[in-house]
XYZ file of C-alpha atoms in Angstrom:
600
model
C -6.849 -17.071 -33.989
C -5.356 -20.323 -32.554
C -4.453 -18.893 -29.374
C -8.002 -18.007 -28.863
C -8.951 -22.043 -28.628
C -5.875 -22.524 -26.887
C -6.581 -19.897 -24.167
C -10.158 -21.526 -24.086
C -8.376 -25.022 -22.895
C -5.858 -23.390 -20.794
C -8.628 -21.305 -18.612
C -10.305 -24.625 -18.570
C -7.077 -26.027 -16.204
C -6.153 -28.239 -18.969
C -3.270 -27.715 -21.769
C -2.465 -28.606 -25.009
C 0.435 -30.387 -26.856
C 1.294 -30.919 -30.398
C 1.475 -34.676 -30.943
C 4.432 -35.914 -34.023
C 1.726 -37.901 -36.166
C 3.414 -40.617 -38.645
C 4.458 -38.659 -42.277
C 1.710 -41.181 -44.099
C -1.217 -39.751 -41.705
C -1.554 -36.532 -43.242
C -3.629 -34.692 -40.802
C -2.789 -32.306 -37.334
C -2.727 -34.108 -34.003
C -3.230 -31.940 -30.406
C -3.676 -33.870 -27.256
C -5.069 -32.771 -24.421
C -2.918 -32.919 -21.266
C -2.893 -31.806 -16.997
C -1.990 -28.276 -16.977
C 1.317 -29.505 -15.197
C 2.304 -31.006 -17.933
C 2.182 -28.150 -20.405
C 5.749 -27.338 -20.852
C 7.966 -29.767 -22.586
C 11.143 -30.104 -20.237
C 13.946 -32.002 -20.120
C 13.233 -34.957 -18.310
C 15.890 -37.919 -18.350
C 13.855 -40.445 -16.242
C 11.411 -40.751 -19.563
C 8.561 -40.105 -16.952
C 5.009 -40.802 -18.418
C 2.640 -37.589 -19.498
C -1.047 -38.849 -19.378
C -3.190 -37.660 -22.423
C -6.542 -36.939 -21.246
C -7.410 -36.651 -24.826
C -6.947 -36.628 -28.340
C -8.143 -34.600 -31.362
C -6.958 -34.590 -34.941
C -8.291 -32.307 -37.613
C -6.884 -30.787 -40.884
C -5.128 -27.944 -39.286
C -4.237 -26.945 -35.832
C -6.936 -24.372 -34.969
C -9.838 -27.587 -35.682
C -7.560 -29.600 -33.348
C -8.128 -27.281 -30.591
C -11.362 -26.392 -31.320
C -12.120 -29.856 -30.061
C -9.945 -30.107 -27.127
C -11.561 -26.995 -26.372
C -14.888 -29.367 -26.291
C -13.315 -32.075 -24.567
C -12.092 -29.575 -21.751
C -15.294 -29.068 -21.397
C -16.533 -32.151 -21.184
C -13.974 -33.502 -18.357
C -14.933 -30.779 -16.667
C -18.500 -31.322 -16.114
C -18.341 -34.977 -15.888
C -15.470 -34.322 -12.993
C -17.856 -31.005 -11.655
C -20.180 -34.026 -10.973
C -22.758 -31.934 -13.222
C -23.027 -34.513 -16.038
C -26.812 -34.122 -16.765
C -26.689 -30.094 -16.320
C -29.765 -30.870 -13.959
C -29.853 -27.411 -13.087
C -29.879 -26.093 -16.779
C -32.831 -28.301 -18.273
C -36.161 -27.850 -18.145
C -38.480 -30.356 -16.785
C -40.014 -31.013 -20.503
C -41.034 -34.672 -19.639
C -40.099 -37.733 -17.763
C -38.181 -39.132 -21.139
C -36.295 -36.349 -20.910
C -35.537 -36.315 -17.414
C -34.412 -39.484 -17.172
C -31.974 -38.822 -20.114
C -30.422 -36.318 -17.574
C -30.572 -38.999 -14.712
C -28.161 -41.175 -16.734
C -25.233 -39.526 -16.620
C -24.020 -39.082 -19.577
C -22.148 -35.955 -20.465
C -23.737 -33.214 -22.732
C -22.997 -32.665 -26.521
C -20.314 -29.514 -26.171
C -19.438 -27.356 -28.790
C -17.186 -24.661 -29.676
C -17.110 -21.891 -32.662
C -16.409 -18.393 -33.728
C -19.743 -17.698 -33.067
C -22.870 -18.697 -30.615
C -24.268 -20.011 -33.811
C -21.433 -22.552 -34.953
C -21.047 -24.061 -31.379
C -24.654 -24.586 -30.950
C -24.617 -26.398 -34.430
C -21.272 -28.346 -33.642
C -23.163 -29.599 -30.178
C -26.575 -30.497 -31.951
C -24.744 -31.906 -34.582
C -22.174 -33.990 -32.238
C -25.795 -35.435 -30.112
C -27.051 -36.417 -33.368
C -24.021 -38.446 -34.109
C -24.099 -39.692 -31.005
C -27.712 -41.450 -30.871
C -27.046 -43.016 -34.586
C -24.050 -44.860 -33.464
C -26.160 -45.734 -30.537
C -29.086 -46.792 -32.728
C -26.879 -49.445 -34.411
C -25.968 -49.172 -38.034
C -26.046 -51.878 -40.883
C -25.876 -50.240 -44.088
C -25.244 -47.635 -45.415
C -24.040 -45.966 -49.310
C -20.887 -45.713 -50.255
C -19.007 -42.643 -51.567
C -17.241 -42.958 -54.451
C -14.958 -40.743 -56.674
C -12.839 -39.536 -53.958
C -9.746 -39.506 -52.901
C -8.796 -40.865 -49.416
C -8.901 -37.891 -47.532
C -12.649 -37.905 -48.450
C -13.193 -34.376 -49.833
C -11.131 -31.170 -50.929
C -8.336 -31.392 -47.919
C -5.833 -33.678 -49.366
C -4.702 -37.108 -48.835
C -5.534 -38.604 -45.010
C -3.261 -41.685 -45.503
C -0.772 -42.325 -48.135
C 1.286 -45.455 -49.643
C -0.135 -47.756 -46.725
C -1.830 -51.023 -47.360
C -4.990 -50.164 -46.344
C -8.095 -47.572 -47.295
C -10.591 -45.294 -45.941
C -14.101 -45.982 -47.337
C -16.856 -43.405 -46.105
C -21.041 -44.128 -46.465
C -23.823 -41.990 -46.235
C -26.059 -43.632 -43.049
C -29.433 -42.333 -43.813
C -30.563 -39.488 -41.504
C -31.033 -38.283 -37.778
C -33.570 -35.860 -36.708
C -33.108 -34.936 -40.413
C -29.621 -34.244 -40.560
C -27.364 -36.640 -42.812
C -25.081 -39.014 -41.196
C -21.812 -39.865 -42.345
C -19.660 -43.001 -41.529
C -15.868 -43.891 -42.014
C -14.378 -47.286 -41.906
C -10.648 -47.862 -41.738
C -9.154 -50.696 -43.006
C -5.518 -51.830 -42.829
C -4.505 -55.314 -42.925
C -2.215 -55.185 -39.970
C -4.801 -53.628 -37.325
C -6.506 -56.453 -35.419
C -10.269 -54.812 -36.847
C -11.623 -51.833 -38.940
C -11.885 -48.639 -37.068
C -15.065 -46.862 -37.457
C -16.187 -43.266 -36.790
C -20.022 -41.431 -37.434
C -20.677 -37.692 -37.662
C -23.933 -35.863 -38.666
C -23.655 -33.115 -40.600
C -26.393 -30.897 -42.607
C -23.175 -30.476 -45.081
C -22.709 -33.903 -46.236
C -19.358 -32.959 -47.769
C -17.893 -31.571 -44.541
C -19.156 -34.300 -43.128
C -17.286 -36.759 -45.199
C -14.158 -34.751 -43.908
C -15.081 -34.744 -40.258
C -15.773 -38.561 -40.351
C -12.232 -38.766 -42.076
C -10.696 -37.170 -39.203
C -12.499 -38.871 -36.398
C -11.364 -42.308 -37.504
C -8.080 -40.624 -38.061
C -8.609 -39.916 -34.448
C -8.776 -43.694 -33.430
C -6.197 -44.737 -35.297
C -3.752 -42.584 -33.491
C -5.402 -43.651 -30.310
C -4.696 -47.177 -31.206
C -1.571 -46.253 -31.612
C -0.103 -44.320 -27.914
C 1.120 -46.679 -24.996
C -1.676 -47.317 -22.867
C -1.336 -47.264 -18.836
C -1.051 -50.472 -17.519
C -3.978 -50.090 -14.883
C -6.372 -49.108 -17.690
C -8.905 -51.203 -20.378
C -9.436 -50.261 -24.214
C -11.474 -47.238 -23.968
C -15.075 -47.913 -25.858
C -15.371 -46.135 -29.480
C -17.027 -43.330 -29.128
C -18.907 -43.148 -32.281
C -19.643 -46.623 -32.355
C -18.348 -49.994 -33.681
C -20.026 -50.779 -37.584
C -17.432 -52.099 -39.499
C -19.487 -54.676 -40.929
C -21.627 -51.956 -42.795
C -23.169 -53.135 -45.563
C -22.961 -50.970 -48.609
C -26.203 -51.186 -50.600
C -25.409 -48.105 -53.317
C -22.854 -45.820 -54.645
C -23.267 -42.357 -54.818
C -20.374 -39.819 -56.236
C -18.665 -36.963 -53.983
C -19.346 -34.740 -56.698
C -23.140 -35.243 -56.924
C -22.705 -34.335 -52.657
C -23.913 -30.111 -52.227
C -21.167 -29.007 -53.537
C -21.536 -25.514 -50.103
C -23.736 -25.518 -47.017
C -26.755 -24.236 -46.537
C -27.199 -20.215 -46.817
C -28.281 -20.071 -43.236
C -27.321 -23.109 -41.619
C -28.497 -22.791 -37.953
C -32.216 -21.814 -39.284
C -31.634 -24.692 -41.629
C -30.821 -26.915 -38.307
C -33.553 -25.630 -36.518
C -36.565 -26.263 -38.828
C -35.322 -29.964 -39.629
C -35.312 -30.669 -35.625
C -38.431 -29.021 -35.416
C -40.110 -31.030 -37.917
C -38.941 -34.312 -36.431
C -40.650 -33.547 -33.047
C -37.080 -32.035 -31.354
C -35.621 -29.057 -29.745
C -32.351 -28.168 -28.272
C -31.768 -27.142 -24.491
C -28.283 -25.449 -24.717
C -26.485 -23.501 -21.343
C -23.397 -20.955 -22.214
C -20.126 -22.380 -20.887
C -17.543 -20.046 -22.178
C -17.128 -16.269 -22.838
C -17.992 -14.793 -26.287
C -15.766 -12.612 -26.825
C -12.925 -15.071 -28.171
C -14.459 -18.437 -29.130
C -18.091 -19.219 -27.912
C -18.528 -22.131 -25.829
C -21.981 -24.153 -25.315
C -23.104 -27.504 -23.850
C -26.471 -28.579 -25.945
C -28.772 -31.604 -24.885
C -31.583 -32.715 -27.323
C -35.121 -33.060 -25.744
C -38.989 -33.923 -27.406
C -41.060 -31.402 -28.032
C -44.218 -31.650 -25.819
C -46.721 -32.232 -28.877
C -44.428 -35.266 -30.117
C -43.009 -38.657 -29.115
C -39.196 -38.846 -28.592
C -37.795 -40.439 -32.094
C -33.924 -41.197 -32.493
C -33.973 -38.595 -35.371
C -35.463 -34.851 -33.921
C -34.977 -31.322 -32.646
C -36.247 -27.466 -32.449
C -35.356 -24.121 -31.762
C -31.931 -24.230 -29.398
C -32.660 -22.375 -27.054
C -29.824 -19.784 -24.986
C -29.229 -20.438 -21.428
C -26.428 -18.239 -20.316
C -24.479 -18.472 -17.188
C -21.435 -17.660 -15.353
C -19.466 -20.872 -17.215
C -18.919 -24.632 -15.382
C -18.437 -25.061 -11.355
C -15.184 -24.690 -10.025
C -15.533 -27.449 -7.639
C -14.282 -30.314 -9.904
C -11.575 -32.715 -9.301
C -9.369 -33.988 -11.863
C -8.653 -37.471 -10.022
C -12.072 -38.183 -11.342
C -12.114 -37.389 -14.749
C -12.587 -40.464 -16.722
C -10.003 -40.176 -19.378
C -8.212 -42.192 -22.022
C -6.278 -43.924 -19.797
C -3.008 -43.072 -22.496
C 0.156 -42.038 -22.033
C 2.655 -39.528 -24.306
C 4.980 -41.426 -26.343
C 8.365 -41.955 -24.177
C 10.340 -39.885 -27.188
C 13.081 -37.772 -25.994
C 12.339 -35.309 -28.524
C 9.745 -34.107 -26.373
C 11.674 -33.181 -23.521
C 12.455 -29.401 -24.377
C 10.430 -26.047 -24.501
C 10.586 -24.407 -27.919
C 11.977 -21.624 -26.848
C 15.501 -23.333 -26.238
C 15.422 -24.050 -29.843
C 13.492 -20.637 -31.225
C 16.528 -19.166 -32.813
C 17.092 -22.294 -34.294
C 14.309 -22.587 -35.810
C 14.311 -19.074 -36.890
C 17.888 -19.918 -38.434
C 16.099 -22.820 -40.464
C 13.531 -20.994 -42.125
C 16.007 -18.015 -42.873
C 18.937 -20.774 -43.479
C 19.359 -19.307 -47.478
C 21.074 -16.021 -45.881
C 22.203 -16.478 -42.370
C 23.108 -18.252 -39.179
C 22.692 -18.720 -35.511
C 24.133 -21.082 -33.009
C 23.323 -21.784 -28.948
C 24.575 -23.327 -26.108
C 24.871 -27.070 -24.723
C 22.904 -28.379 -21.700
C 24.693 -30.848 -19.380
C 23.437 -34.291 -20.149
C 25.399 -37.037 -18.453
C 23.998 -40.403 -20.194
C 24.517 -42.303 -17.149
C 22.195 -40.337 -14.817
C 19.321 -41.361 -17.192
C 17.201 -44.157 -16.553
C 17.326 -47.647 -18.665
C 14.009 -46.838 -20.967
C 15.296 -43.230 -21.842
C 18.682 -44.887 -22.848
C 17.235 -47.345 -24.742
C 15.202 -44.254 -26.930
C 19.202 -43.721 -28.229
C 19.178 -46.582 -30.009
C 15.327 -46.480 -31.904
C 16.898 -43.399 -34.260
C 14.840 -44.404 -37.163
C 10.653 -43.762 -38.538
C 8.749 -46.671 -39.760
C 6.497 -46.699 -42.781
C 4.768 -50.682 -41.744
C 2.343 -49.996 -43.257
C 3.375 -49.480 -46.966
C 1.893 -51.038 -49.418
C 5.539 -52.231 -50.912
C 8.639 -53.084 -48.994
C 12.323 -54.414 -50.265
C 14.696 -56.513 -48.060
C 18.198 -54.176 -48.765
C 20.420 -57.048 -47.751
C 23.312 -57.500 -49.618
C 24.296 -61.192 -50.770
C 27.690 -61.881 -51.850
C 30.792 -59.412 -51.851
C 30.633 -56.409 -54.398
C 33.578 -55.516 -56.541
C 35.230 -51.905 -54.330
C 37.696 -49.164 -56.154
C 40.123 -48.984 -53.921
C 40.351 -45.632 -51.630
C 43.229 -44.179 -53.488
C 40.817 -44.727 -57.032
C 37.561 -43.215 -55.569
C 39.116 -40.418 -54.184
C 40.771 -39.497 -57.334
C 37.669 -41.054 -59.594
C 35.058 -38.867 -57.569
C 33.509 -36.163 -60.464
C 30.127 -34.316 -59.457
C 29.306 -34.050 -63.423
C 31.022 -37.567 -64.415
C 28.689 -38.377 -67.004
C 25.559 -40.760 -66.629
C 24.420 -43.794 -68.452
C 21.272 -44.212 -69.687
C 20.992 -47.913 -67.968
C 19.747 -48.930 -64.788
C 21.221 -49.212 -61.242
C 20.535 -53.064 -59.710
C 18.797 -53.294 -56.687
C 22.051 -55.057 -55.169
C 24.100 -51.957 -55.970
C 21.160 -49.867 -54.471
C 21.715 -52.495 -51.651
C 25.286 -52.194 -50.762
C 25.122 -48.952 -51.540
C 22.180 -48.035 -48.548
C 24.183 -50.421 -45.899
C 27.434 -49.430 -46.855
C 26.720 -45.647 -46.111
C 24.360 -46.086 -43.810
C 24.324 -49.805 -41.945
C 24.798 -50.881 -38.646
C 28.780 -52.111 -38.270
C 28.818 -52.180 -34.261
C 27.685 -51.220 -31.324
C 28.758 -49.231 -28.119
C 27.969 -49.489 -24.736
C 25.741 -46.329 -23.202
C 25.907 -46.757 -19.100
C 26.401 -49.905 -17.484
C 23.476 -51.894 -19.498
C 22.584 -50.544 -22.753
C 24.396 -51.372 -26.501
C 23.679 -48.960 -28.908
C 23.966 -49.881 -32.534
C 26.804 -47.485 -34.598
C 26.364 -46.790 -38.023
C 28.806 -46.481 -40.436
C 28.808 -42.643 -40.844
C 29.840 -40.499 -37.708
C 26.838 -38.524 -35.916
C 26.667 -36.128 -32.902
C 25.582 -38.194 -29.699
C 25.034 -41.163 -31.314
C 21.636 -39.746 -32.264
C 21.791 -40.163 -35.826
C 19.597 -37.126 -37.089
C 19.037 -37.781 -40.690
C 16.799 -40.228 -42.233
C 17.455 -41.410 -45.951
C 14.587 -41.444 -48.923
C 15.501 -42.482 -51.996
C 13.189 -41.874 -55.333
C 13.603 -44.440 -57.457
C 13.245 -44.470 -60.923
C 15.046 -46.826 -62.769
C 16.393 -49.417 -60.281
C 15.758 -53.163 -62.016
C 13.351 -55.345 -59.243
C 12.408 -51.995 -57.374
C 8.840 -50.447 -58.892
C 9.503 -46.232 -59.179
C 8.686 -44.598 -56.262
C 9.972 -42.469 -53.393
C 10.822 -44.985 -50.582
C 12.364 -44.502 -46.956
C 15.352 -46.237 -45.960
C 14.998 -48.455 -42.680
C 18.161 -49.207 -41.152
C 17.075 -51.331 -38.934
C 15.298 -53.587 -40.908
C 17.328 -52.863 -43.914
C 14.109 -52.303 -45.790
C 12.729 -49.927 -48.765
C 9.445 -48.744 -47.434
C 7.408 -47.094 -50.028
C 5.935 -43.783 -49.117
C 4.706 -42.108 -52.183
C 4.254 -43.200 -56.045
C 2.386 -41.131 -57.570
C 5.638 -38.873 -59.112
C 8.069 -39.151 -61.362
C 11.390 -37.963 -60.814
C 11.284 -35.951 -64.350
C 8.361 -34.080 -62.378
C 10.253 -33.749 -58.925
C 13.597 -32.345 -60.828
C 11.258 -29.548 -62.364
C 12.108 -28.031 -58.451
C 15.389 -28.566 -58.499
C 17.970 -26.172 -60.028
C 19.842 -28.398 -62.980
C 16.993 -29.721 -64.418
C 18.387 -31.758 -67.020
C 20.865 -33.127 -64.690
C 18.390 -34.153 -62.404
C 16.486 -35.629 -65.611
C 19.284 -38.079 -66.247
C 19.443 -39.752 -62.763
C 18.830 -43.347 -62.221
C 17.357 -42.362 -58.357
C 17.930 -39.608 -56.029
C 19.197 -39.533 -52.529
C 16.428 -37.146 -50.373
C 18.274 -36.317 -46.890
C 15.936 -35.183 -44.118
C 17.074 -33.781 -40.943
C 14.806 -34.716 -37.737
C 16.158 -31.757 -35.477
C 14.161 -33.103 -32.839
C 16.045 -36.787 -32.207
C 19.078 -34.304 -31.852
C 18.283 -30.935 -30.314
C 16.864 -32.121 -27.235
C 20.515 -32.842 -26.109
C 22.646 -29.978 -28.198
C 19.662 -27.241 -27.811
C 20.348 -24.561 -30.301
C 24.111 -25.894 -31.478
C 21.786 -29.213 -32.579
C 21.013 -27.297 -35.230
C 24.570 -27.428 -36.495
C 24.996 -31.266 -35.888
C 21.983 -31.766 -37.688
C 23.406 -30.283 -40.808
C 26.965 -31.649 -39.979
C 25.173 -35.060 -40.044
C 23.682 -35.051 -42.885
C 26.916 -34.049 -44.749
C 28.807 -37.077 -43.279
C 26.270 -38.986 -44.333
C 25.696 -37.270 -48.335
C 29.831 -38.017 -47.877
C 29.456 -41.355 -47.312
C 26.712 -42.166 -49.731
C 29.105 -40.372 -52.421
C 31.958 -42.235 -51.359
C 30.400 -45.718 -51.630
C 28.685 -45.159 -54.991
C 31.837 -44.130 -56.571
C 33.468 -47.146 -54.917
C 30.507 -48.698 -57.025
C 31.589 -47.235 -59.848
C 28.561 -45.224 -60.151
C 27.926 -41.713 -60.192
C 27.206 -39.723 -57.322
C 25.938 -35.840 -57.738
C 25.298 -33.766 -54.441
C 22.981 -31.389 -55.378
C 22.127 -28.489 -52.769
C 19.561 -26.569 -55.644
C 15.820 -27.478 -54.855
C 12.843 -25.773 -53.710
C 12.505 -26.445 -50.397
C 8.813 -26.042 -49.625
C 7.979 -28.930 -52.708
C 10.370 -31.260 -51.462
C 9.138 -30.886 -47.585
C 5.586 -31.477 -49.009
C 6.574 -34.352 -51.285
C 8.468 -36.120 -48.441
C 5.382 -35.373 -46.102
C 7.725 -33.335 -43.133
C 6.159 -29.629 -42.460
C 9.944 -28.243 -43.312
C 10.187 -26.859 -39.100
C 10.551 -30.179 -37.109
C 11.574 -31.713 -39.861
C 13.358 -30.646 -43.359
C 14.656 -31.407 -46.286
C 18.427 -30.338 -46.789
C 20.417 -31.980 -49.441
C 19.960 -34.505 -52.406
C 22.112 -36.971 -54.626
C 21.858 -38.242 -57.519
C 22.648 -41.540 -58.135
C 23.394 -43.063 -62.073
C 25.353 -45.776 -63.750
C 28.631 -44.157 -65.255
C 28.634 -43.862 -68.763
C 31.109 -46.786 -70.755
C 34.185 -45.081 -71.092
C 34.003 -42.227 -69.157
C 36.570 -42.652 -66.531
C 37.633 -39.656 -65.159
C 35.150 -36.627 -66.404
């Protein structure tokens, strides 16, 4: 069924590309690119990709249901056909000169005539109540911050989605969502009207969602902030509470009559025109008009009517599209088409039975140009926005076993303590096994920073979490390792390890841990350089790295248990990686040795 949108934006002379979203944005990004910049290729000048557009939703078939709509859009504001003059009715001069402005219809795209029509009407309506100017509004409470039944939007960030209820539009609820996070320079605010108030809570969710990623791409250098699109009211004024569960808890039976009679009854009807072939996902442009026995109001509507045609004019020209003015990350994990890495891939999600391997490109470092080479060096996420953070710089010099004593110390069931790891143990440990000691010299002008475990390239494909649970001056917790700013960055907090080692496979062993070690492999830093064979650093990586944590606990004198035995779909989910891109392979746990036990 996804192809079926994605066809729809590809016969449109656009394409589609899966943006990487940060793990604590728990939603599906696709942006909308120029059809020559479908494939993802190997490109070592780091050469910019403009994004036309962007669309986030809770999965990827919404996502490009509404670059599907977007398509659209760019097309008939580049067709020169803005005001579909020659598909609306001359119903009134208030209408007429509604077409005269320019502005771009409502588009909308469904499974059906039906749902687009209502997607368009309901998109208008959205439309002229941001327009309108909003004030106040009534909050929704008892939620959780995804806003409804699809999970958590944002997770351990400093910051909150609140959503209000913004009275009605031609009848039709409207539905607001202010972000707040206390390092953006303002709230971010989206508006959607919805006759299901409780989809609409989700659909506001994911529109702000929407301008948060916007505010985060690089921006072209010849281009201004583009204006918010649903409006700017982030000084709403809440002047109630109402409870998500006292919301309809389903839509209306029939929700297109339902649509129909409300617009009628506010003096409004719906001029829609056929853009897109039926037969795999129905595409419509919709503009709102008065009926002639009632004044225009901002809140109205009738019967839409069906205006079929051939689809939009061929005759428009990209070069005057009025985009985003963004630009594609500059990530060299973009610069390959799956299928190099298919088998791969394949390999990963069968990796419990068998393996596969490929070959090598030729990359020569030198040929690549000064921004690319500087992407080496940034191997590393960033949670900044967590709502807790610990400096993991170690003061003074910690007591080491020598080499000869850890080697012959090291015990995989050397029996744990009951006490607590300190956070400067957890300290040294972190930048011992995974700190910056050096750097090298890529080309003639770059130093890249070495680590102290080995990796292939330089690339440095694993990222460390540890889950915390008794560490003294660190709250419990799963946190991410930063190596560059030797930080703990919390990402999650709302498990204990007791309930995470329910999915391992030693229970009780897991049970006893101080913290555990969660290793995730980012195959994409690594495999757009080793192609298929990345796959194989990846995990080679992250067992110099499980090596070297091991190593410098037991020079600690703590223990140090690898543990290969977990369910691999709960730990994916619990870390927030989708288990493809990026996955979970291989935890340790970490405990204070019991007093006495020195060689079990």
């Amino acid at each position: 069924m996804d192809e079926d949108m994605l066809r729809c934006v590809t016969e449109q002379g656009f394409a589609a590309r899966t943006l990487p979203l940060p793990l604590y944005v728990r939603a599906h990004a696709e942006v909308l690119v120029p059809a020559a910049d479908a494939g993802e290729r190997l490109d070592l000048r780091a050469a910019d990709i403009p994004l036309l557009d962007v669309a986030v939703a809770a999965d990827r078939r919404g996502a490009l249901r509404q670059l599907v709509e977007r398509a659209a859009v760019l097309r008939i504001v580049g067709s020169g056909h803005g005001s579909l003059r020659d598909s609306l009715p001359d119903s009134g001069g208030d209408a007429r000169a509604d077409v005269r402005d320019g502005s771009p219809p409502a588009v909308g795209a469904g499974d059906s005539h039906d749902e687009a029509v209502a997607r368009a009407i309901h998109q208008e309506l959205a439309r002229r109540r941001a327009e309108s100017g909003i004030e106040k509004g009534t909050l929704i409470t008892g939620r959780d911050q995804a806003g409804g039944p699809s999970g958590v939007a944002l997770r351990g960030v400093d910051g909150r989605i609140d959503c209000y209820l913004l009275g009605e539009t031609a009848g039709v609820p409207a539905v607001g969502a202010v972000l707040r996070l206390d390092r953006l320079e303002r709230p971010l605010c989206a508006v959607v009207c919805d006759l299901w108030e409780r989809r609409g809570v989700e659909r506001a969710v994911q529109a702000v969602l929407r301008e948060f990623v916007v505010t985060t791409l690089p921006r072209r250098d010849d281009t201004d902030r583009a204006p918010l699109p649903y409006g700017d009211f982030h000084d709403v004024v809440a002047v109630g509470e109402t409870d998500f569960e006292t919301l309809a808890p389903r839509p209306p039976r029939d929700e297109t009559g339902e649509l129909r009679d409300r617009l009628r009854l506010h003096g409004h009807r719906a001029s829609v025109r056929v853009l897109g072939p039926a037969d795999r996902a129905a595409l419509v442009a919709c503009r709102l008009e008065p009926t002639a026995t009632s004044e225009p109001s901002a809140d109205s509507e009738s019967e839409p009517v069906r205006r079929p045609t051939t689809g939009i004019e061929d005759d428009w020209r990209p070069r005057d599209v009025a985009a985003l003015g963004l630009r594609a990350p500059r990530q060299l994990s973009l610069t390959y088409e799956r299928d190099d890495v298919r088998i791969g891939r394949v390999y990963h999600e069968n990796s419990k039975m068998r393996t596969a391997y490929g070959t090598l490109p030729v990359v020569d470092i030198a040929e690549m140009s000064p921004p690319a080479r500087r992407l080496l060096g940034q191997a590393y996420r960033d949670f900044g926005h967590a709502r807790r953070q610990y400096p993991m710089r170690p003061s003074g010099q910690p007591r080491l076993l020598t080499l000869d004593q850890v080697v012959r110390r090291r015990r995989s069931w050397a029996a744990m303590g009951d006490g607590e790891l300190s956070r400067a143990e957890l300290a040294h440990l972190l930048t011992l096994s995974y700190g910056t000691t050096g750097a090298a010299v890529a080309g003639q002008d770059l130093r890249l920073p070495l680590r102290a475990t080995p990796s292939a390239g330089g690339l440095y494909s694993s990222d460390l979490f540890v889950l915390v649970d008794r560490v003294s001056g660190v709250e419990p917790g799963l946190y991410y390792f930063h190596p560059g700013k030797r930080l703990l960055q919390l990402v999650d907090d709302e498990r204990t390890l007791a309930e995470v080692a329910e999915y391992t496979g030693y229970r009780e062993r897991a049970g006893e841990a101080a913290a555990m070690v969660v290793y995730v492999g980012a195959f994409r830093r690594n495999q757009w350089k080793y192609r298929e064979r990345g796959y194989r650093t990846v995990l080679l990586d992250c067992g110099h790295l499980a090596q070297s944590v091991v190593t410098t606990a037991t020079s600690l004198g703590l223990v140090a248990h690898p543990m290969i035995a977990f369910v691999d779909d709960y730990f994916n989910a619990y870390v927030g990686v989708d288990g493809v891109e990026d996955a979970v392979l291989y935890l340790t746990l970490l405990g204070p040795r019991r007093t006495g036990d020195e060689a079990a």
